[in-house]
Amino acid sequence: MKKNKSNWSKKKECPCDDWKCFISYEEELEEEVEITSTTTQSSGKDDEGIMVTPHVGMIFKTDVEAFDYYVCFARKNGFAVKKARSRLSPQLGVIKRDFECYRSGYQSHKNKNPAVETHRERKSGRCRCDARMYMSKEPLPDGGSHCWMVVQFSNVHNHELLDNEQVRFLPAYRTINQADQDRILLLSKAGFPTHRIVKVLEEEKGSQGGHLSFMVRDVRNFLQNRKKSIQENDALLIEKRECDVIDLLAAIKSTKQTDQHFVYDYTVDESDKVENIAWSYAHSFHAYNMFGDVVYFDTTYHSNTFGMLLGAWFGIDSNGRIVFFGCVLLQDETTQSFSWALQSFIRFMKGRYPQTILTDLDPRLRDAVRVQLPNTKHISSVWSINSRVPSWFNLPLGSQFDAFKHHFDTLLHHFKSTEDFELKWNEMVSMFGLNSDRHVALLYSLRAYWAPPYVRGHFLMHMGSAAYSKSVDEFLKRIFSVQTSLRSFFEQQDGTGQSVLAKVLGCIFSKHFYFSETYFAVLKSLLKNIPILLQVGVIANMNNQAHQDMRLMRIKTSIPIEEHARKVLTPFAFNALQHELVLAMQCSASEMANGSYLVRHFKKLECERIVTWVPENEEIHCSCKEFETSGILCRHALRVLVVKNYFQIPEKYFISRWRRENCLVFNNGHGTPDNNDEWFQEFQCLTETLLKESSNTKERSDYIRAELKKEVTRLLDEVRHLPESDAVAMDITVSPS
C-alpha cells in the first residue's frame, strides 16, 4: 500500500558539499526492505521456494492481492499482465475482475479519415493472446465477509515468452522509484544529459550497464512529463507559498496581541516578501533559563511544497524529557540565513548563550555557529554520523560493510584517548582501502566536532545519543501531517483553547514531560479560563505522576550515599547515578603514591581510570570525565568516595538542573507512604468521572463549575478546623526548596 506523502521530508544534501552526493536515511532503507519483503511474500512461493501456478478455486483475500500474485507469476514466466474488465454490483461493489496477458486483444483503428491529422502509427504488440485469470468475489462460510476466487485460468500463450534478461524491459516492469526520481531531477538541474544521468545512477548503484529497473527512454519521458508539470504548477506554487507565509505571519502577529511575552522576528527581500520567520514562547524562555545550558538545533526537515527549511531548538529538562525552545523557517540554507536564525534565537533568550550546541555536519551551519556563538562548544551528535554511514560506505565496501561498521562502532565506544583513536582510525582506513574516500576525509577533518575522545568533558547530558535524537524526530513527525500548511504547523506547536487543552492532557497522561515549577506556572496560566473541575483533575494527575515516579526510586545498594542522593535528585538523575553506584561496587580502588586512585573493573582490568581526590576542597576528578559531560558522578569517583567512608556526596556535585527542587514533588522527603495509594487512585478516578459526565452538555458544565467551587471552599474550611495529626501528611504543592 502506498503511504501518504507528507509535505515535509528529510533533506538529502550531503555535508561533504559534493552536489552529486546525497543521503539515504534508515527509514527509507527500511521502507525499501518492506516493499521487497511484501513482494516476496506475495510472490506465491511454496515451502521449497517454487512459484505456484494459479488454478481455478485458488483463494485471495483481496483483488489487489490476486493481481500482485499474477504479476509476480507473469514476470517469472516471461510475460506481463494488465487489468481488463470489471463488473459492479449495487450491493457489493466490484464483484468480477479480469486479468489478461499484455498481448491480449487486437489493435483498434479509431481514425480512418485520411483528411484528419493523426499521430504516427506504432506497431501493436497485441496478438489476441488467450492467457488470462478471471476472479470472482465469493462469500465466506461465516457469511460476514468475502474473498476473491479464481474462476477461470489459462496459461496458453500464442507468442514467445521472454527470459529473465528480456522480461525486465517490458514497460510494466520498468519503474523509477521516488529516490531515483529525486536524484534524476537533481542531476538534470545540474545540466547532465539523459544518457549521462543513467550512467551516474549505474555507477552509484554498482550496477552493470543496462541493468537498472528503467531505461534511458524512461528517464527522458519522466523528465519531459515533470518539466511540463513544473511549468504548469510553478506559478501556482509560488502564489500558494506567498499566501501561506502571509497567513502564517498573520497568525503569529495575532498570537503576539494575545500574549505579550510571545516573541517573533522575520526578514523580507527586496520585493518586500517574507523570507525567514522565527518565533518562541514565554514558557520556552522560562524553560531555557533553567535548562538552556545545552541546545540541540535540528535542521533535518525541509518543506516539499514551499521549499523552506525547518529549524527547531530543543533542550532536555531535569527528568530527561524534551524541552521546546523555539522554531525557525528559512528560505535557504546559506551561512547568512543560519546566522540570522542563531542571532534571533539568542535575542529571544535575552542574550544568554548556551554552553554547548549540537547540530548536524552542515558546513554552512558550522560556519554560522563559529561566528555567532564564538564561546559555545559546537558538537555534532554521533547519531547524525551513524545515520549517514550506510549511505556513505555501503556501496563502495559491498560485502565488507558489516565488518567496517563493527570497527567504526568500536572506535566510537572503546577508545578514550585521542592518540588511540587516531591510531585505530588510520588502521581501519588502511584495512578497508578508504584512504582516498571523500567521506572518510570529511569525518577525519571534523573529528573534533563528533569523535568521543575529543568531545568528552563538554556538557552534553546524553543529548548526542541516538535515543534523544529519535525522540526529537518523533516529536517533529507528530506535528507534521499529510497536508500541513505553515499556519497549521504553527498552531500545532502552541495553539489556543481546545488544542492547548488536548496537548496539555496528552502530555500529562502519556508522561512525555516531567513537570517542573516552570511547567506548573505555565499550566496555571493556560488553565485560567478552564473550569476549576478540570484544574483539579489536571493537578491531581500531575501529582499522581510525581508520586509514581518517586515510588520508582528504590534503594538498591543500601549505601548512605544512595539514600542521600535519593532525597536530592530527580528520578531521572537519581536513576543515572544509582546505575553508576551499582557498577562502582564491581570496581577496585588502589591508592597510588601521589594520593590518586587507580580504579579498575574486576573483570575488565584494562579499562582503568585515574581518580584524583583533593580532601581540602572535597574535590574529586576522574579521567573518564563523566561528570563534566553529564553532570552525574561516575562509578570511579563514587567508588573512591565509598572507600573514603563518605556518607553524603559533596553538594557541589549535585548541579542545579538535576535537583528535585526544580520538580513538582512531595515534601516529606521520603515519598508518599503506601497507604496513600488508594486515596490517590480514588481521588483521580472521581475527578476524571466528574469531568467526563459534566462535559456532555453546557448545562452540566456550568452547574459543576458553580457548585464545585462552593463545595471545595466548604471542605477546605472544615479541614482547617480539624485537629492536626502527628501522621505524615500528603502535600500536593510545589516544593519551595
mmCIF file of C-alpha atoms in Angstrom, residues 287-297 313-317 321 323 325 345 352-359 376-377 379 458-464 468 628-631 655 657-658:
data_model
loop_
_atom_site.group_PDB
_atom_site.id
_atom_site.type_symbol
_atom_site.label_atom_id
_atom_site.label_comp_id
_atom_site.label_asym_id
_atom_site.label_seq_id
_atom_site.Cartn_x
_atom_site.Cartn_y
_atom_site.Cartn_z
ATOM 1 C CA ALA A 287 12.494 26.695 30.342
ATOM 2 C CA TYR A 288 15.658 27.985 28.656
ATOM 3 C CA ASN A 289 16.608 29.859 31.834
ATOM 4 C CA MET A 290 16.541 26.548 33.677
ATOM 5 C CA PHE A 291 17.693 24.080 31.021
ATOM 6 C CA GLY A 292 19.409 26.167 28.345
ATOM 7 C CA ASP A 293 22.943 25.026 29.111
ATOM 8 C CA VAL A 294 22.801 22.575 26.185
ATOM 9 C CA VAL A 295 20.777 23.204 22.993
ATOM 10 C CA TYR A 296 20.028 20.838 20.144
ATOM 11 C CA PHE A 297 19.387 22.664 16.842
ATOM 12 C CA TRP A 313 15.730 24.362 19.096
ATOM 13 C CA PHE A 314 15.333 21.754 21.820
ATOM 14 C CA GLY A 315 16.741 21.016 25.255
ATOM 15 C CA ILE A 316 16.428 18.406 27.964
ATOM 16 C CA ASP A 317 14.697 19.031 31.293
ATOM 17 C CA ARG A 321 12.420 14.839 28.655
ATOM 18 C CA VAL A 323 12.004 20.840 26.063
ATOM 19 C CA PHE A 325 12.831 26.413 22.927
ATOM 20 C CA PHE A 345 17.335 32.771 18.967
ATOM 21 C CA ARG A 352 22.098 34.201 27.107
ATOM 22 C CA TYR A 353 24.364 31.818 25.173
ATOM 23 C CA PRO A 354 24.301 28.042 25.681
ATOM 24 C CA GLN A 355 27.390 26.184 26.891
ATOM 25 C CA THR A 356 27.022 23.586 24.136
ATOM 26 C CA ILE A 357 25.085 23.412 20.877
ATOM 27 C CA LEU A 358 24.524 20.217 18.907
ATOM 28 C CA THR A 359 23.840 20.261 15.158
ATOM 29 C CA THR A 376 29.806 27.957 22.737
ATOM 30 C CA LYS A 377 31.155 24.452 22.217
ATOM 31 C CA ILE A 379 29.311 19.395 18.663
ATOM 32 C CA HIS A 458 31.978 19.025 27.399
ATOM 33 C CA PHE A 459 28.488 19.258 28.860
ATOM 34 C CA LEU A 460 26.116 17.149 26.730
ATOM 35 C CA MET A 461 23.725 15.380 29.135
ATOM 36 C CA HIS A 462 23.215 12.472 26.709
ATOM 37 C CA MET A 463 21.667 14.796 24.103
ATOM 38 C CA GLY A 464 24.013 13.421 21.467
ATOM 39 C CA TYR A 468 17.409 11.647 22.293
ATOM 40 C CA GLU A 628 31.861 17.127 33.143
ATOM 41 C CA THR A 629 29.840 15.518 30.336
ATOM 42 C CA SER A 630 26.577 14.595 32.068
ATOM 43 C CA GLY A 631 26.593 16.314 35.464
ATOM 44 C CA ILE A 655 24.214 20.516 39.945
ATOM 45 C CA ARG A 657 19.470 21.207 36.807
ATOM 46 C CA TRP A 658 19.269 17.708 38.338
#
